[in-house]
Structure formats: C-alpha cells, structure tokens
C-alpha positions as semicolon CSV with decimal commas, in nm:
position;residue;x (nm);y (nm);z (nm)
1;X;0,000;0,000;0,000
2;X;0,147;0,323;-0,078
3;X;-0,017;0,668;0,031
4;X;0,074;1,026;-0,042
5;X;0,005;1,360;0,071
6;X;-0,002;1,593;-0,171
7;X;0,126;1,932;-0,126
8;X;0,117;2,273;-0,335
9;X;0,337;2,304;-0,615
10;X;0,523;2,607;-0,783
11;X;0,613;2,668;-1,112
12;X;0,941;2,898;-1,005
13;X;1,226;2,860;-0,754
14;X;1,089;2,959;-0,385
15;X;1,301;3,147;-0,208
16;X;1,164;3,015;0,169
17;X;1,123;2,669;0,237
18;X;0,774;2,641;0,417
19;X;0,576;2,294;0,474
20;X;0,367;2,238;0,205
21;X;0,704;2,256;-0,038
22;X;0,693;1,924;0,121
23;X;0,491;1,562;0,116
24;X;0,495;1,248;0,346
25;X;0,463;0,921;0,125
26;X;0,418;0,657;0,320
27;X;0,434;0,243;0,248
28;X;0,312;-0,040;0,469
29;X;0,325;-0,454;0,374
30;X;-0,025;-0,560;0,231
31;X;-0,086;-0,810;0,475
32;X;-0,048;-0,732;0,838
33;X;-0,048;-1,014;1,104
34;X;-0,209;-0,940;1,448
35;X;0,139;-0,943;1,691
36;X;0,389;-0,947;1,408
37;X;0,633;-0,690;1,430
38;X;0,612;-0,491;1,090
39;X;0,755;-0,141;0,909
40;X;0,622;0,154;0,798
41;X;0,831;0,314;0,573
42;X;0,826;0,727;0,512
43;X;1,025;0,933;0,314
44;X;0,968;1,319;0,247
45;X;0,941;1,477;-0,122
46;X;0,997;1,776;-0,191
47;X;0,695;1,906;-0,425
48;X;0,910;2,205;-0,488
49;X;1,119;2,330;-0,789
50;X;1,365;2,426;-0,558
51;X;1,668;2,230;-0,415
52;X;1,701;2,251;-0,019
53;X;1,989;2,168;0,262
54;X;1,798;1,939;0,459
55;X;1,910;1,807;0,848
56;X;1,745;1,619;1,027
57;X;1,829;1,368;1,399
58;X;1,810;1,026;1,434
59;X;1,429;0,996;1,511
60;X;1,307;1,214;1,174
61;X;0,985;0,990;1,097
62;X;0,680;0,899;1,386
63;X;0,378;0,755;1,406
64;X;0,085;0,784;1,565
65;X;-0,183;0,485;1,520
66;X;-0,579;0,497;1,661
67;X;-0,821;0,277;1,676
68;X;-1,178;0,205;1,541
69;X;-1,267;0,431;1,821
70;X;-1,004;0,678;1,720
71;X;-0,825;0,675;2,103
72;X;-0,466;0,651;2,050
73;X;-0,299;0,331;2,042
74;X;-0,017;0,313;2,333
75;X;0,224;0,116;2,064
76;X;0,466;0,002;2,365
77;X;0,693;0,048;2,681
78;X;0,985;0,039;2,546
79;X;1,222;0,272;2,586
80;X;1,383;0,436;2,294
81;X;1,711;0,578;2,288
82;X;1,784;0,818;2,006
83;X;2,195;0,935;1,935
84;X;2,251;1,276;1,913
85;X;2,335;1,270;1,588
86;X;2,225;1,479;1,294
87;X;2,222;1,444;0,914
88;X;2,292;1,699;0,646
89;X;2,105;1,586;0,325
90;X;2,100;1,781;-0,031
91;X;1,703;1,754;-0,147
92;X;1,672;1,811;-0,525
93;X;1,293;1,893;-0,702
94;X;1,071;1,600;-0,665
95;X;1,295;1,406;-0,479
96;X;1,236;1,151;-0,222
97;X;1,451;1,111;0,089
98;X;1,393;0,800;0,334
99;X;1,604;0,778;0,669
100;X;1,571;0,440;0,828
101;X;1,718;0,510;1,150
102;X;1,998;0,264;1,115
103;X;2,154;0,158;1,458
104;X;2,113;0,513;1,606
105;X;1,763;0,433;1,709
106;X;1,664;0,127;1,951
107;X;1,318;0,021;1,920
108;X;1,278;0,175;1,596
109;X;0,999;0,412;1,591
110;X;0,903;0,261;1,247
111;X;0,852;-0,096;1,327
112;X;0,509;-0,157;1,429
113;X;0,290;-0,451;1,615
114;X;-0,055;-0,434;1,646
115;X;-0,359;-0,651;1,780
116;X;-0,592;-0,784;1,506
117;X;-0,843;-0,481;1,429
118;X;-0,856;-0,196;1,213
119;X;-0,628;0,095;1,285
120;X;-0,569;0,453;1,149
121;X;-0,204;0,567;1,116
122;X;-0,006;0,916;1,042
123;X;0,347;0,953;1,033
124;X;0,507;1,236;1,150
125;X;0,849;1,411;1,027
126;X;1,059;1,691;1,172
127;X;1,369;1,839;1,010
128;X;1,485;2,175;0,902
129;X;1,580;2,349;0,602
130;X;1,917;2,588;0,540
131;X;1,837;2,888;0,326
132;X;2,128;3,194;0,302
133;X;2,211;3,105;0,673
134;X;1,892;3,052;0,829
135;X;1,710;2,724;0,955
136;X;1,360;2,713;0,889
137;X;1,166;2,389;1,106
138;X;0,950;2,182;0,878
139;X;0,714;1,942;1,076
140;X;0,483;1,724;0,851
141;X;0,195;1,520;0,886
142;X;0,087;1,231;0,603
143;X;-0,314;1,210;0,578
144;X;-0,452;0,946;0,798
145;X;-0,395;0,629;0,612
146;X;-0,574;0,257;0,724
147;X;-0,427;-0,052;0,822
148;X;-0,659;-0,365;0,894
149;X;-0,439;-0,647;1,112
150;X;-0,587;-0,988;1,054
C-alpha cells in the first residue's frame, strides 16, 4: 500500500522553504499479522522546484496509530534511545529522501505490532531546512492512512 500527501506546487524557484514545499509518502506490507512486528516506511518529497539543505536527527519519521474508536494506540513500553546525531542531506525537485534510522535508534519508531483490528495511522516528520544562513523547522503530517491487522 502506498499513500501520499499531496502538497502545493510552484512553477518557479521559492526562495523560503515552508511545509507544504513538502509531502509524506508513506508504504506499509499488504498483509499485516495481528502481533507481528512490521515497518512503515516514510520518506519526504519535496513538491518544490527548488533544491534545499535538509538536516534532520536520528528519530526524523513517527507515528501515531488509533483505533476504530479513534483513542490513540499506546504502541509500547519500550524505551527508545535516540543518538545525538544529525544528518545533512541535499534535497533536489521532486525528490524523495527515506532515513531508516539505522543503529542510532533502539526500538525503531518505524517498526510496528498491532492486535488484530482496524487501525488509522499518520506519520510524523521533523527536520529543518538551510536557506542563506537561516534554519527554517518543517514538521509534517501524512493524511490518515488505514491498516486492517488480521
């Protein structure tokens, strides 16, 4: 399954990187077992015509997941420890950028297990963008995509 959310695009070079320069597309397995540890994998596109300095830490991409109900799943206890670290990516136009979170994330925040039911997920990205010596902070949101867990 593969879901997108679409942002605006410009037929000219921006000169300030804002948000909707910017799309989540997201991809989940077809078939999700209830208990079964499985990813969700996000990477940001830039919509723009524009290319952008991108950074970004170790924990870029989240998810939150509800249920039928649309109360927030508590996805675990586990502790997560994130390195300090940060990343320095070049973005070109209509490029797509995926960060897996290597070995600089335990419990990685992309790997999911859910009970058998139908769930509604959105995944979550924070980075910023260099410009002529400023940082701008870019936090996206993908639209509200379904997963069923058999």
């Amino acid at each position: 399954m593969l879901i997108t959310m679409v942002g605006c695009q410009s037929e000219k070079t921006e000169s300030v990187p804002t948000a909707k320069m910017f799309r989540i597309q997201v991809s989940t397995p077809e078939n999700v077992q209830a208990d079964e540890s499985f990813d969700v994998h996000s990477s940001v596109v830039n919509n723009s015509n524009s290319t952008w300095e991108m950074e970004h830490g170790a924990g870029m991409f989240t998810y939150e997941v509800y249920d039928q109900k649309g109360q927030l799943v508590q996805l675990d206890d586990k502790e997560r420890f994130v390195d300090a670290i940060g990343y320095v990516v070049t973005l070109d136009p209509k490029a797509a950028y995926n960060y897996d979170e290597g070995e600089h994330v335990s419990s990685s925040y992309n790997e999911l297990s859910l009970k058998e039911g139908s769930y509604t997920v959105i995944s979550k990205a924070k980075f910023n963008v260099k410009k002529d010596g400023k940082e701008y902070d870019i936090e996206l949101k993908s639209k509200p995509f379904k997963i069923n867990v058999d």
